[in-house]
Amino acid sequence: MFSEIVKSNSFSLAASKLGLSPATMSGRLKALECHFGVSLLKRTTRSLCLTEEGRYLFETSQGILDDFERLDKTMRARRKNPNGTVTIAAPSEFGRKYLIPLTNEFGAAHPEIGFRLILGDDDVNIVDDDCDIVIRFGPVPDSALTTRKLGENPMVVCASPDYLARAGMPEMPADLAAHNCLVYLDGKAAADKWAFEIDGEATIVRVRGNRLVSDRQALIDLAKARQGLIRVSSWDVARELEDGTLVAVLRDFERDPEIIHLLSESRHRLPLRTVEFINFLLQRVKRLSRSAEHCRSEYPRLPGAA
């Protein structure tokens, strides 16, 4: 404001340029002089004259104001032109199989945007872990974050065609007692209680097998190697179900799928790079979600599969 008064050599003209009233300008100038404890301008009804301190403030401040103007333009340009890094936290398997290819696809079209990926199954805090986007399977805690439905996560029990030919096709969840069920080891706890729905009622079946594995991909590899049945996300085995290396069973007894959520700050607080990637992700994952559900429900190519 002070700089504009000096450049205009007129209170009223400076006030007009800044959209302020002369009275407001006068009050702010007085506050500025009180802050520095010196007089900056000598005013008469016809002219303005800088004091020595006012001249020093004006001349010295021009470089600072120019720097700030450049900074202001740069910040506004970042809003209009996406660039920088998007940080995303997601479950390991989903990240490896889907998120990495999707960031590659998006990055090819936007080479000025980079990605920082935090892949793991532990809960991530969007603030403490400095994330732009968090992808979470299942319920999310109440928070001030914006939560969008990214897709659904239907579970599927499956095995290799050779295993099923040898051990038989389970027709009911209770039939799992006669099968070798490969169990995911979640930390120190075995995920050996498989949830189903029979005649509209939730049913838990405790399964047993000769493998406890803490890595989901290793569990899938064991199933492909004819070692037994697994229960995993259909996202994790969509390709295997489609190419027939794994076969879905007990499909009629699966419970309603949990929701895959995308968490972020509200859209108006996000940089353009994050907004554009979220739009891309919502569109692409919607298509992938349909594909995963199709694989779960339409495959396998095995006669008599339940």
Short mmCIF file of C-alpha atoms in Angstrom, two decimals:
data_model
loop_
_atom_site.label_atom_id
_atom_site.label_comp_id
_atom_site.label_asym_id
_atom_site.label_seq_id
_atom_site.Cartn_x
_atom_site.Cartn_y
_atom_site.Cartn_z
CA MET A 1 0.00 0.00 0.00
CA PHE A 2 2.77 2.42 0.96
CA SER A 3 4.62 1.63 -2.27
CA GLU A 4 1.50 2.33 -4.34
CA ILE A 5 0.98 5.70 -2.61
CA VAL A 6 4.53 6.75 -3.44
CA LYS A 7 4.29 5.54 -7.05
CA SER A 8 0.94 7.26 -7.60
CA ASN A 9 1.95 10.39 -5.65
CA SER A 10 -1.70 10.52 -4.67
CA PHE A 11 -3.73 9.00 -1.83
CA SER A 12 -6.95 8.96 -3.83
CA LEU A 13 -5.35 7.41 -6.94
CA ALA A 14 -3.59 4.73 -4.88
CA ALA A 15 -6.82 4.02 -3.03
CA SER A 16 -8.65 3.59 -6.34
CA LYS A 17 -6.03 1.15 -7.67
CA LEU A 18 -6.15 -0.94 -4.49
CA GLY A 19 -9.92 -0.79 -4.11
CA LEU A 20 -9.75 0.93 -0.72
CA SER A 21 -11.23 4.14 0.61
CA PRO A 22 -8.91 7.12 1.32
CA ALA A 23 -9.90 6.87 4.99
CA THR A 24 -8.80 3.22 5.08
CA MET A 25 -5.52 4.12 3.36
CA SER A 26 -4.89 6.88 5.87
CA GLY A 27 -5.56 4.55 8.80
CA ARG A 28 -3.22 1.88 7.44
CA LEU A 29 -0.46 4.41 6.79
CA LYS A 30 -0.78 5.64 10.37
CA ALA A 31 -0.54 2.05 11.62
CA LEU A 32 2.59 1.51 9.50
CA GLU A 33 4.22 4.64 10.90
CA CYS A 34 3.32 3.53 14.43
CA HIS A 35 4.87 0.14 13.76
CA PHE A 36 8.21 1.65 12.67
CA GLY A 37 7.96 4.57 15.12
CA VAL A 38 8.83 7.15 12.45
CA SER A 39 7.02 9.42 10.00
CA LEU A 40 7.12 8.12 6.42
CA LEU A 41 5.28 10.82 4.49
CA LYS A 42 4.76 14.54 4.76
CA ARG A 43 1.36 15.49 3.36
CA THR A 44 -0.20 18.74 2.34
CA THR A 45 -3.52 19.26 0.62
CA ARG A 46 -1.69 19.40 -2.71
CA SER A 47 1.32 17.11 -2.51
CA LEU A 48 3.13 14.23 -0.83
CA CYS A 49 6.75 14.22 0.23
CA LEU A 50 8.79 11.30 1.50
CA THR A 51 10.74 11.64 4.72
CA GLU A 52 14.27 10.20 4.77
CA GLU A 53 12.97 7.06 6.48
CA GLY A 54 10.09 6.84 4.02
CA ARG A 55 12.49 7.04 1.07
CA TYR A 56 14.67 4.30 2.58
CA LEU A 57 11.62 2.06 3.15
CA PHE A 58 10.34 2.64 -0.39
CA GLU A 59 13.66 2.02 -2.15
CA THR A 60 14.61 -0.99 -0.07
CA SER A 61 11.19 -2.61 -0.28
CA GLN A 62 11.01 -2.66 -4.09
CA GLY A 63 13.21 -5.74 -4.44
CA ILE A 64 11.18 -7.53 -1.77
CA LEU A 65 7.89 -6.62 -3.47
CA ASP A 66 9.22 -7.74 -6.86
CA ASP A 67 10.30 -11.08 -5.36
CA PHE A 68 6.89 -11.52 -3.79
CA GLU A 69 5.13 -10.74 -7.07
CA ARG A 70 7.20 -13.38 -8.83
CA LEU A 71 6.42 -15.84 -6.03
CA ASP A 72 2.71 -15.00 -6.29
CA LYS A 73 2.72 -15.65 -10.04
CA THR A 74 4.59 -18.92 -9.56
CA MET A 75 2.15 -20.15 -6.93
CA ARG A 76 -0.82 -19.29 -9.13
CA ALA A 77 0.82 -21.03 -12.09
CA ARG A 78 1.22 -24.21 -10.01
CA ARG A 79 -2.53 -24.21 -9.53
CA LYS A 80 -3.10 -24.00 -13.29
CA ASN A 81 -0.24 -26.23 -14.46
CA PRO A 82 0.05 -29.57 -12.65
CA ASN A 83 3.57 -30.44 -11.49
CA GLY A 84 5.32 -31.77 -8.41
CA THR A 85 4.92 -35.01 -6.46
CA VAL A 86 1.78 -36.90 -5.41
CA THR A 87 2.20 -39.09 -2.30
CA ILE A 88 -0.08 -42.13 -2.11
CA ALA A 89 -0.44 -44.77 0.62
CA ALA A 90 -2.09 -48.07 -0.35
CA PRO A 91 -2.17 -51.78 0.60
CA SER A 92 0.85 -53.68 -0.69
CA GLU A 93 -0.78 -56.06 -3.17
CA PHE A 94 -3.14 -53.44 -4.57
CA GLY A 95 -0.20 -51.07 -4.93
CA ARG A 96 2.04 -53.56 -6.70
CA LYS A 97 -0.56 -54.97 -9.08
CA TYR A 98 -2.65 -51.89 -9.86
CA LEU A 99 -1.38 -48.61 -8.45
CA ILE A 100 2.12 -48.82 -9.92
CA PRO A 101 0.83 -49.53 -13.47
CA LEU A 102 -1.73 -46.73 -13.11
CA THR A 103 0.89 -44.20 -11.97
CA ASN A 104 3.04 -45.29 -14.92
CA GLU A 105 0.13 -44.69 -17.29
CA PHE A 106 -0.68 -41.30 -15.77
CA GLY A 107 3.00 -40.33 -15.58
CA ALA A 108 3.49 -41.01 -19.28
CA ALA A 109 0.87 -38.34 -20.03
CA HIS A 110 2.14 -35.99 -17.28
CA PRO A 111 5.94 -36.32 -17.12
CA GLU A 112 6.17 -33.24 -14.90
CA ILE A 113 4.32 -35.11 -12.10
CA GLY A 114 6.13 -37.64 -9.90
CA PHE A 115 4.86 -40.12 -7.32
CA ARG A 116 5.89 -41.18 -3.82
CA LEU A 117 4.26 -44.51 -2.98
CA ILE A 118 3.91 -45.87 0.57
CA LEU A 119 2.89 -49.51 0.16
CA GLY A 120 1.98 -51.54 3.22
CA ASP A 121 -0.90 -52.95 5.20
CA ASP A 122 -0.54 -50.68 8.24
CA ASP A 123 -2.92 -47.76 8.70
CA VAL A 124 -1.40 -44.51 7.47
CA ASN A 125 -2.24 -41.04 8.77
CA ILE A 126 -2.63 -38.56 5.93
CA VAL A 127 -1.11 -35.73 8.00
CA ASP A 128 1.55 -37.49 10.09
CA ASP A 129 2.80 -39.49 7.09
CA ASP A 130 2.63 -36.50 4.72
CA CYS A 131 0.26 -38.15 2.21
CA ASP A 132 -1.95 -36.61 -0.45
CA ILE A 133 -4.06 -39.74 -0.99
CA VAL A 134 -4.73 -42.79 1.18
CA ILE A 135 -6.39 -45.89 -0.27
CA ARG A 136 -7.99 -48.05 2.41
CA PHE A 137 -9.96 -51.28 2.20
CA GLY A 138 -12.95 -51.59 4.51
CA PRO A 139 -14.44 -49.11 7.01
CA VAL A 140 -12.68 -45.83 7.72
CA PRO A 141 -12.73 -43.85 10.96
CA ASP A 142 -14.70 -40.63 11.18
CA SER A 143 -12.52 -37.69 10.23
CA ALA A 144 -12.54 -34.32 8.54
CA LEU A 145 -11.05 -35.89 5.41
CA THR A 146 -12.99 -36.27 2.18
CA THR A 147 -13.88 -39.94 1.64
CA ARG A 148 -14.79 -41.26 -1.80
CA LYS A 149 -15.81 -44.75 -2.85
CA LEU A 150 -13.06 -46.02 -5.11
CA GLY A 151 -14.56 -49.45 -5.71
CA GLU A 152 -15.58 -52.70 -4.04
CA ASN A 153 -13.43 -55.52 -2.76
CA PRO A 154 -15.24 -58.87 -3.21
CA MET A 155 -13.46 -61.83 -1.61
CA VAL A 156 -13.07 -65.11 -3.44
CA VAL A 157 -12.15 -68.67 -2.45
CA CYS A 158 -10.11 -70.29 -5.19
CA ALA A 159 -7.64 -73.03 -6.05
CA SER A 160 -5.90 -74.46 -9.08
CA PRO A 161 -7.87 -76.74 -11.44
CA ASP A 162 -5.44 -79.59 -10.70
CA TYR A 163 -5.99 -79.30 -6.93
CA LEU A 164 -9.78 -79.33 -7.37
CA ALA A 165 -9.59 -82.29 -9.74
CA ARG A 166 -7.61 -84.17 -7.09
CA ALA A 167 -9.35 -83.03 -3.88
CA GLY A 168 -12.87 -82.42 -5.18
CA MET A 169 -15.07 -79.36 -5.53
CA PRO A 170 -16.44 -77.91 -2.27
CA GLU A 171 -20.19 -77.41 -2.61
CA MET A 172 -20.84 -75.82 0.78
CA PRO A 173 -18.62 -73.81 3.19
CA ALA A 174 -18.73 -76.80 5.59
CA ASP A 175 -16.94 -78.87 2.92
CA LEU A 176 -13.79 -76.83 3.57
CA ALA A 177 -13.11 -79.09 6.57
CA ALA A 178 -12.03 -81.77 4.11
CA HIS A 179 -9.67 -79.46 2.22
CA ASN A 180 -6.17 -78.10 2.67
CA CYS A 181 -6.78 -74.37 3.18
CA LEU A 182 -3.76 -72.12 2.85
CA VAL A 183 -4.04 -69.42 5.51
CA TYR A 184 -2.82 -65.84 5.51
CA LEU A 185 -0.76 -64.94 8.58
CA ASP A 186 -1.76 -61.42 9.59
CA GLY A 187 1.03 -60.39 11.92
CA LYS A 188 1.04 -63.14 14.55
CA ALA A 189 -2.63 -64.05 14.04
CA ALA A 190 -3.80 -66.60 11.51
CA ALA A 191 -6.70 -65.42 9.33
CA ASP A 192 -8.28 -68.88 9.56
CA LYS A 193 -11.89 -67.78 10.11
CA TRP A 194 -13.46 -67.43 6.69
CA ALA A 195 -16.77 -65.53 6.56
CA PHE A 196 -19.66 -66.64 4.37
CA GLU A 197 -23.39 -66.04 4.09
CA ILE A 198 -25.77 -69.02 4.12
CA ASP A 199 -29.51 -68.43 3.65
CA GLY A 200 -29.04 -64.76 4.50
CA GLU A 201 -27.14 -65.41 7.75
CA ALA A 202 -23.46 -64.69 8.40
CA THR A 203 -21.48 -67.88 8.99
CA ILE A 204 -17.88 -68.25 10.11
CA VAL A 205 -15.98 -71.37 9.09
CA ARG A 206 -12.66 -72.11 10.75
CA VAL A 207 -10.30 -73.65 8.22
CA ARG A 208 -7.07 -75.60 8.52
CA GLY A 209 -4.17 -76.36 6.27
CA ASN A 210 -0.45 -77.05 6.12
CA ARG A 211 0.64 -73.49 5.22
CA LEU A 212 0.55 -70.26 7.20
CA VAL A 213 1.99 -67.45 5.05
CA SER A 214 2.48 -63.79 5.86
CA ASP A 215 2.76 -62.67 2.22
CA ARG A 216 -0.37 -62.70 0.06
CA GLN A 217 1.50 -63.12 -3.22
CA ALA A 218 3.30 -66.16 -1.81
CA LEU A 219 -0.10 -67.54 -0.80
CA ILE A 220 -1.36 -67.08 -4.36
CA ASP A 221 1.76 -68.75 -5.74
CA LEU A 222 1.15 -71.76 -3.47
CA ALA A 223 -2.43 -72.04 -4.72
CA LYS A 224 -1.23 -71.91 -8.33
CA ALA A 225 1.21 -74.68 -7.43
CA ARG A 226 -1.77 -76.97 -6.57
CA GLN A 227 -1.19 -76.84 -2.81
CA GLY A 228 -4.71 -75.95 -1.66
CA LEU A 229 -7.52 -73.39 -1.37
CA ILE A 230 -7.03 -69.72 -0.55
CA ARG A 231 -9.42 -66.86 0.27
CA VAL A 232 -8.19 -63.52 -1.02
CA SER A 233 -9.36 -60.29 -2.59
CA SER A 234 -10.62 -60.76 -6.14
CA TRP A 235 -8.35 -57.82 -7.02
CA ASP A 236 -5.34 -59.95 -6.09
CA VAL A 237 -6.27 -62.87 -8.36
CA ALA A 238 -8.30 -61.25 -11.17
CA ARG A 239 -5.67 -62.14 -13.77
CA GLU A 240 -5.30 -65.71 -12.50
CA LEU A 241 -9.08 -66.20 -12.57
CA GLU A 242 -9.25 -64.82 -16.08
CA ASP A 243 -6.49 -67.00 -17.49
CA GLY A 244 -7.78 -70.09 -15.65
CA THR A 245 -4.73 -70.78 -13.48
CA LEU A 246 -7.05 -70.38 -10.47
CA VAL A 247 -10.71 -71.32 -10.18
CA ALA A 248 -13.32 -69.59 -7.98
CA VAL A 249 -15.49 -71.80 -5.75
CA LEU A 250 -18.33 -71.22 -3.24
CA ARG A 251 -19.26 -68.00 -5.04
CA ASP A 252 -22.90 -68.18 -3.97
CA PHE A 253 -21.89 -67.94 -0.30
CA GLU A 254 -19.67 -64.85 -0.41
CA ARG A 255 -20.78 -61.93 1.73
CA ASP A 256 -21.32 -58.39 0.44
CA PRO A 257 -17.95 -56.90 -0.50
CA GLU A 258 -16.22 -54.31 1.63
CA ILE A 259 -15.69 -50.88 0.15
CA ILE A 260 -12.39 -49.51 -1.13
CA HIS A 261 -12.10 -45.89 0.00
CA LEU A 262 -10.00 -43.01 -1.24
CA LEU A 263 -9.19 -40.44 1.46
CA SER A 264 -7.85 -36.95 0.83
CA GLU A 265 -8.30 -33.38 1.93
CA SER A 266 -11.23 -31.49 0.44
CA ARG A 267 -10.88 -30.78 -3.27
CA HIS A 268 -10.47 -26.99 -2.91
CA ARG A 269 -7.40 -27.54 -0.72
CA LEU A 270 -5.66 -29.90 -3.14
CA PRO A 271 -3.07 -28.92 -5.75
CA LEU A 272 -4.05 -29.52 -9.36
CA ARG A 273 -1.69 -32.51 -9.73
CA THR A 274 -3.56 -34.36 -6.97
CA VAL A 275 -7.01 -33.42 -8.27
CA GLU A 276 -6.17 -34.65 -11.77
CA PHE A 277 -4.72 -37.93 -10.52
CA ILE A 278 -7.75 -38.55 -8.29
CA ASN A 279 -10.05 -38.00 -11.29
CA PHE A 280 -7.95 -40.41 -13.35
CA LEU A 281 -7.85 -42.98 -10.54
CA LEU A 282 -11.60 -42.90 -9.93
CA GLN A 283 -12.27 -43.48 -13.62
CA ARG A 284 -9.72 -46.24 -14.14
CA VAL A 285 -10.42 -48.14 -10.92
CA LYS A 286 -14.14 -48.14 -11.69
CA ARG A 287 -13.34 -50.06 -14.86
CA LEU A 288 -10.92 -52.37 -13.05
CA SER A 289 -13.51 -52.98 -10.34
CA ARG A 290 -16.01 -54.17 -12.93
CA SER A 291 -13.33 -56.44 -14.37
CA ALA A 292 -12.49 -57.90 -10.95
CA GLU A 293 -16.15 -58.60 -10.21
CA HIS A 294 -16.59 -60.15 -13.67
CA CYS A 295 -13.65 -62.48 -13.06
CA ARG A 296 -15.01 -63.49 -9.67
CA SER A 297 -18.53 -64.20 -10.90
CA GLU A 298 -18.03 -65.41 -14.48
CA TYR A 299 -14.96 -67.57 -14.15
CA PRO A 300 -13.71 -70.32 -13.72
CA ARG A 301 -13.74 -72.40 -16.85
CA LEU A 302 -14.21 -75.61 -14.91
CA PRO A 303 -17.31 -77.85 -15.22
CA GLY A 304 -19.32 -78.12 -12.03
CA ALA A 305 -17.73 -75.15 -10.24
CA ALA A 306 -20.09 -73.91 -7.53
#
